[in-house]
CSV table of C-alpha atoms in Angstrom, one decimal:
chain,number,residue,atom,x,y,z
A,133,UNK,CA,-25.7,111.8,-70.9
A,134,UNK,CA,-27.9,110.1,-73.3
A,135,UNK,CA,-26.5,107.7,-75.6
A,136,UNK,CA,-25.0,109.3,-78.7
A,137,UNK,CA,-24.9,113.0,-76.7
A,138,UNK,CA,-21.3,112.7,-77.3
A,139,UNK,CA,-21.1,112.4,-80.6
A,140,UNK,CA,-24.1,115.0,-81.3
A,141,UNK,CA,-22.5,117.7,-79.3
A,142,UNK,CA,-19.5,117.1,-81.3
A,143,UNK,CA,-21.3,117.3,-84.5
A,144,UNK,CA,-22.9,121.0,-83.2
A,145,UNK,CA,-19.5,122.5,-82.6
A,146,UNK,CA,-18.4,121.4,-86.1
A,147,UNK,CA,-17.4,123.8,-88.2
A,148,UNK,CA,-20.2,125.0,-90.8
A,149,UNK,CA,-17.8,125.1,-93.9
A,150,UNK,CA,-16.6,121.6,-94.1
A,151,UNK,CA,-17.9,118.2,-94.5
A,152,UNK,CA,-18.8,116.4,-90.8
A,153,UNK,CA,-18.2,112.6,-91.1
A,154,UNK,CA,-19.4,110.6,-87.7
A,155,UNK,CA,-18.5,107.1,-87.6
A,156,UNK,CA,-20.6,105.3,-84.6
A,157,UNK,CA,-21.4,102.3,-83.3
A,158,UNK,CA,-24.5,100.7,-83.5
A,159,UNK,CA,-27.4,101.2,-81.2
A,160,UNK,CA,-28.5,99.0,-78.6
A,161,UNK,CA,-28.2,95.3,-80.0
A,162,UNK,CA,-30.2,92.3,-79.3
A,163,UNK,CA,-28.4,89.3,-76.9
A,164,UNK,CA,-25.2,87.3,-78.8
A,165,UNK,CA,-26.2,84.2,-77.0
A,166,UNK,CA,-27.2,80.6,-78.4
A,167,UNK,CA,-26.5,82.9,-81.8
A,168,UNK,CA,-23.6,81.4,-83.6
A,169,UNK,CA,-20.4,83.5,-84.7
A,170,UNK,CA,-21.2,83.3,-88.5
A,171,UNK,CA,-24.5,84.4,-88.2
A,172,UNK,CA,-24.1,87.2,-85.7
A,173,UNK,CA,-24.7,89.8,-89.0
A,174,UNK,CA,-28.0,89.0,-88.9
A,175,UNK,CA,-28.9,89.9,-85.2
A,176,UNK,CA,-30.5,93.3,-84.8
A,177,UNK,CA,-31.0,95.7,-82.4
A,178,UNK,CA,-33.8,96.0,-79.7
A,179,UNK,CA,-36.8,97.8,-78.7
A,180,UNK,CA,-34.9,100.0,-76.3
A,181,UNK,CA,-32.3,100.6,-79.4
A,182,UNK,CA,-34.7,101.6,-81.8
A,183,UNK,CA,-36.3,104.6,-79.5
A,184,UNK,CA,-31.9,105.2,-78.6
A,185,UNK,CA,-31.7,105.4,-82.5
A,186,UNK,CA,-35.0,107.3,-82.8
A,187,UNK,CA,-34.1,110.2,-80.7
A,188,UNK,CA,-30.4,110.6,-81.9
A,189,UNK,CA,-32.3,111.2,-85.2
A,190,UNK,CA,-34.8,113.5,-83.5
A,191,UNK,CA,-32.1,115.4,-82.2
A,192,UNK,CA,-30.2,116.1,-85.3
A,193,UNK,CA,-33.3,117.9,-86.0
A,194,UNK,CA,-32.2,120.1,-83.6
A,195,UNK,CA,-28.6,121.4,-85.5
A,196,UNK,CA,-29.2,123.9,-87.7
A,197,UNK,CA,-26.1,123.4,-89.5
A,198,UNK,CA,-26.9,120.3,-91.0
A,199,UNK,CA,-27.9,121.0,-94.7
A,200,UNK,CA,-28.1,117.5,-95.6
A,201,UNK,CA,-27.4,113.8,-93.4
A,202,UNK,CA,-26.7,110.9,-95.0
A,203,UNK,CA,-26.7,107.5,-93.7
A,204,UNK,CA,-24.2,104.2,-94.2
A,205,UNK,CA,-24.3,101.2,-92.6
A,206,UNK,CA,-21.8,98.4,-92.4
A,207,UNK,CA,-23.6,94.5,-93.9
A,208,UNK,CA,-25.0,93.4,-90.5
A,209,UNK,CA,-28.5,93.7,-89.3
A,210,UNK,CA,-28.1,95.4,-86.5
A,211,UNK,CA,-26.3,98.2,-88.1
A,212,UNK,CA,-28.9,98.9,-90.8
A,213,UNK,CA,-31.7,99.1,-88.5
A,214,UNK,CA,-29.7,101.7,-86.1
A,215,UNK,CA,-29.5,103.6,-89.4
A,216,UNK,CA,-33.2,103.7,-90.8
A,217,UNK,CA,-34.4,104.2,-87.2
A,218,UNK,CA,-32.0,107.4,-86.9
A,219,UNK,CA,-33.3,108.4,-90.3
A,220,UNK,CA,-37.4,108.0,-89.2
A,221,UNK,CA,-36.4,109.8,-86.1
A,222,UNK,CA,-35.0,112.9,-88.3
A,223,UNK,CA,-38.4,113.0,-89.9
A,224,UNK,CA,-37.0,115.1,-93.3
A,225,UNK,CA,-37.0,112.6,-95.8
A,226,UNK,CA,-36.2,116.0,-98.7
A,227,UNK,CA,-32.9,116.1,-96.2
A,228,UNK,CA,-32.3,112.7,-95.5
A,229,UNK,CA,-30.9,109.9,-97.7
A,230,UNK,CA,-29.9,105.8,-96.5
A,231,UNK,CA,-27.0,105.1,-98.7
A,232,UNK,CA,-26.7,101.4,-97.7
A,233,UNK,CA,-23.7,99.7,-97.5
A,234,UNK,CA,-21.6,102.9,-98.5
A,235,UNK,CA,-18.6,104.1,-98.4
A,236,UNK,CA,-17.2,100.8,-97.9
A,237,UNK,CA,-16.2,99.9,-94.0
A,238,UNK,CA,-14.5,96.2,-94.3
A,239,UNK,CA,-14.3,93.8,-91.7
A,240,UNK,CA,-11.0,93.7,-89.6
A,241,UNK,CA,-11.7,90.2,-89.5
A,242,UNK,CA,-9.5,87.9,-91.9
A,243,UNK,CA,-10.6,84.5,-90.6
A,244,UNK,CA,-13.4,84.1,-87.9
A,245,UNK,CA,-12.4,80.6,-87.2
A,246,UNK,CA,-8.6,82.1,-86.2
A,247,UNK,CA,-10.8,84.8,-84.2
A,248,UNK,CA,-13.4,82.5,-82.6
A,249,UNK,CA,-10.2,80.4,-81.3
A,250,UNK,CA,-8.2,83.4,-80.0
A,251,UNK,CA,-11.0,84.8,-78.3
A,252,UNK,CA,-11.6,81.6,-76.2
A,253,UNK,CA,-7.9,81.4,-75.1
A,254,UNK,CA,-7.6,84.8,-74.0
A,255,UNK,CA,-11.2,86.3,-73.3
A,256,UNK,CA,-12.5,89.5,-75.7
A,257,UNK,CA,-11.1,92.0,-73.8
A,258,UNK,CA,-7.3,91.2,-73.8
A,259,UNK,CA,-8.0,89.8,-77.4
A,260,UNK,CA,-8.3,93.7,-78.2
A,261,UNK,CA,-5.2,94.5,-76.4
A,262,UNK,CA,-3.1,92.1,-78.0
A,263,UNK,CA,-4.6,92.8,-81.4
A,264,UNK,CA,-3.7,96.7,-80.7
A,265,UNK,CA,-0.3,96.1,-79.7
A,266,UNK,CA,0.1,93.7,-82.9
A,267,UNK,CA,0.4,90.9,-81.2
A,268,UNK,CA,-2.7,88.6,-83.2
A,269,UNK,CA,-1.5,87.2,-86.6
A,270,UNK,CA,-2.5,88.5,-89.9
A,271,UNK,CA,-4.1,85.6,-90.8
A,272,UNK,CA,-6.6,86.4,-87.4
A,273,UNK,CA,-7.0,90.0,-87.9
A,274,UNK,CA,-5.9,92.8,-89.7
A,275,UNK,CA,-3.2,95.2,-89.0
A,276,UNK,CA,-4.7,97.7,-86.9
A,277,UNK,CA,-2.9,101.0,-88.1
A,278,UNK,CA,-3.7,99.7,-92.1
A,279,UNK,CA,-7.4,99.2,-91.2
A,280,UNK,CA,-7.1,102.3,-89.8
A,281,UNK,CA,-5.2,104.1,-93.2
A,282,UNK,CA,-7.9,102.5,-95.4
A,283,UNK,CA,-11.2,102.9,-92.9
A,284,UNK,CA,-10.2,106.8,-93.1
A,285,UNK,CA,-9.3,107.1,-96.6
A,286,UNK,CA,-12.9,105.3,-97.8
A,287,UNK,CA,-14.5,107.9,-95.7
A,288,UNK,CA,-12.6,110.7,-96.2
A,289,UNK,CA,-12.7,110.2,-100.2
A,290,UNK,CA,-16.3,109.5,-100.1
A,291,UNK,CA,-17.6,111.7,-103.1
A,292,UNK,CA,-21.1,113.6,-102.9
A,293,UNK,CA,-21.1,114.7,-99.8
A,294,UNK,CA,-20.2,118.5,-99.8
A,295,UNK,CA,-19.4,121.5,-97.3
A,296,UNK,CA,-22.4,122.0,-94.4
A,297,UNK,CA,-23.2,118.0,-95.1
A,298,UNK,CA,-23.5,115.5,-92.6
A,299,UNK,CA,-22.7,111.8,-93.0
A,300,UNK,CA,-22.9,109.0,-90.3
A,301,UNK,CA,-21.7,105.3,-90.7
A,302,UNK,CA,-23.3,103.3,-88.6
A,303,UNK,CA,-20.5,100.6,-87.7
A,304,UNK,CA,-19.4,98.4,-84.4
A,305,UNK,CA,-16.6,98.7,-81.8
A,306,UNK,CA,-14.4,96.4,-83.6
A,307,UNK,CA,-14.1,99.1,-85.8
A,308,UNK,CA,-13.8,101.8,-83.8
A,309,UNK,CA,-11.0,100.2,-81.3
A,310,UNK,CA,-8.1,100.4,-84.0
A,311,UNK,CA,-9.3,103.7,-85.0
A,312,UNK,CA,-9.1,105.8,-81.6
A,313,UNK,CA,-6.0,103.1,-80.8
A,314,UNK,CA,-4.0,104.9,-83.7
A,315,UNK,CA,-5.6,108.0,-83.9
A,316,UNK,CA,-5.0,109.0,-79.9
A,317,UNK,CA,-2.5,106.1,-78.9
A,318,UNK,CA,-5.5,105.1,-76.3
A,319,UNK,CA,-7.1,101.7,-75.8
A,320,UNK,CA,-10.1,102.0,-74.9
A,321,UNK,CA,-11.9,99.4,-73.0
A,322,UNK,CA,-15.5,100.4,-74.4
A,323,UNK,CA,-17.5,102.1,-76.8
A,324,UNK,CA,-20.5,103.3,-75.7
A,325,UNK,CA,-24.0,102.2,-77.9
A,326,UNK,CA,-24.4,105.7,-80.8
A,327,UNK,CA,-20.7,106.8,-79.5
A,328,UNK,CA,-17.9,107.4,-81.9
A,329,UNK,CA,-15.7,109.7,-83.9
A,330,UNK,CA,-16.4,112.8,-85.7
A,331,UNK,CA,-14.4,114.1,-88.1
A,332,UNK,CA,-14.4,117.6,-89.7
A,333,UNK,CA,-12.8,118.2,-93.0
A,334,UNK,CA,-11.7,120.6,-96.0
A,335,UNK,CA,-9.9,119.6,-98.8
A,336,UNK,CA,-6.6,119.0,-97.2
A,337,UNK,CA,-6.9,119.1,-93.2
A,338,UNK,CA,-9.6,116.0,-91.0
A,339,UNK,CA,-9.8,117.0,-87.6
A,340,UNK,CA,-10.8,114.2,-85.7
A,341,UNK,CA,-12.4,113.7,-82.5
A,342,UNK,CA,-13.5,111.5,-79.5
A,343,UNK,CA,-15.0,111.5,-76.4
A,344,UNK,CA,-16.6,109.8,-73.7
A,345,UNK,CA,-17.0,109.7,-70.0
A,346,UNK,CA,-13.4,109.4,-69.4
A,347,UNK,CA,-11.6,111.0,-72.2
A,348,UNK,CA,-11.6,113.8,-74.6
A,349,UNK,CA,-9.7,113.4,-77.8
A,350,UNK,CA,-8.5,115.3,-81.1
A,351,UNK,CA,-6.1,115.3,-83.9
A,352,UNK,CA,-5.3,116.4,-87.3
A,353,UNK,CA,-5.1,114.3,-90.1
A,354,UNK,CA,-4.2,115.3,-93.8
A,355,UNK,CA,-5.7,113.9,-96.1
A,356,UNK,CA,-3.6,112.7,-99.4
């Protein structure tokens, strides 16, 4: 499987009649190291990520279905550039539109300096544990079932976007954790680069869906 083949084969078995939503990670990223944590917004992604972007784009080329895609992207670097190379790579600019920073994906992060300390004590993997089973402060991060009420709700409410429409937010796996955490009650240990959840929605129903090598996921969500 390529990266983002998960999340395009779940965007081909959408249903034509509703809105599709994908919310992904970002595409292959440049190296964290010597960068510090308040400027890690601004690091992109690589070579290798833009041709991973570029042919997730080319391949959306490939679903009929898709009447229109629009693109988000959270604030950091790396995240825009995963969504303008996906959008040169869908090469229908009449079809395609960047929408920037929109709908609104927040940070779960309430104060780095709290998270830069936690992570040292307990490593970033079993930070993620204990911040899924509610066991990191508020004042470190968010509540992950809240982040999870209000990621949805921004996304789901997000107007303009209308039946046979695609949109993908380009986010990170620090946003994606909380969401398959309460969505499926399963902690994943990794998100794959371009993987994520799709969601497929009317005016009162979201089905939602993940998968990757190791699981296959889906629920129902109403949406109020």
């Amino acid at each position: 499987m390529k990266p983002g083949d998960y999340v395009l084969n779940l965007i081909k078995d959408a249903p034509k009649n509703r809105r599709t939503i994908a919310l992904i990670r970002h595409s292959k990223r440049e190296s964290f190291n010597g960068i510090p944590d308040e400027l890690r917004d601004s690091v992109g992604i690589t070579e290798e990520g833009i041709v991973m972007a570029r042919e997730f784009g080319e391949a959306m080329n490939q679903i009929p279905s898709v009447k229109r895609l629009l693109l988000g992207h959270t604030i950091a670097k790396r995240a825009e550039m995963t969504a303008q190379s996906i959008f040169d790579g869908y090469c229908s600019e009449s079809q395609a539109r960047i929408l920037g920073c929109e709908p609104t994906i927040t940070s779960p992060v309430v104060n780095l300096d709290n998270l830069v300390k936690v992570r040292n004590t307990f490593g970033w993997s079993n930070l993620i544990i204990k911040w899924l089973d509610e066991k990191i402060p508020g004042n470190t991060l968010r509540n992950p079932y809240e982040y999870t009420d209000e990621t949805l709700r921004n996304v789901l409410h997000y107007p303009g976007l209308g039946r046979g429409e695609l949109l993908i937010i380009v986010a990170h796996d620090i946003t994606l954790f909380p969401l398959i955490y309460s969505l499926f009650g399963e902690n994943v240990k990794s998100i794959e680069f371009l993987n994520g959840i799709v969601i497929s929605a009317d005016t009162n129903i979201a089905e939602i869906s993940f998968v990757d090598a190791k699981n296959t996921f889906k629920t129902e969500r109403r949406i109020s």
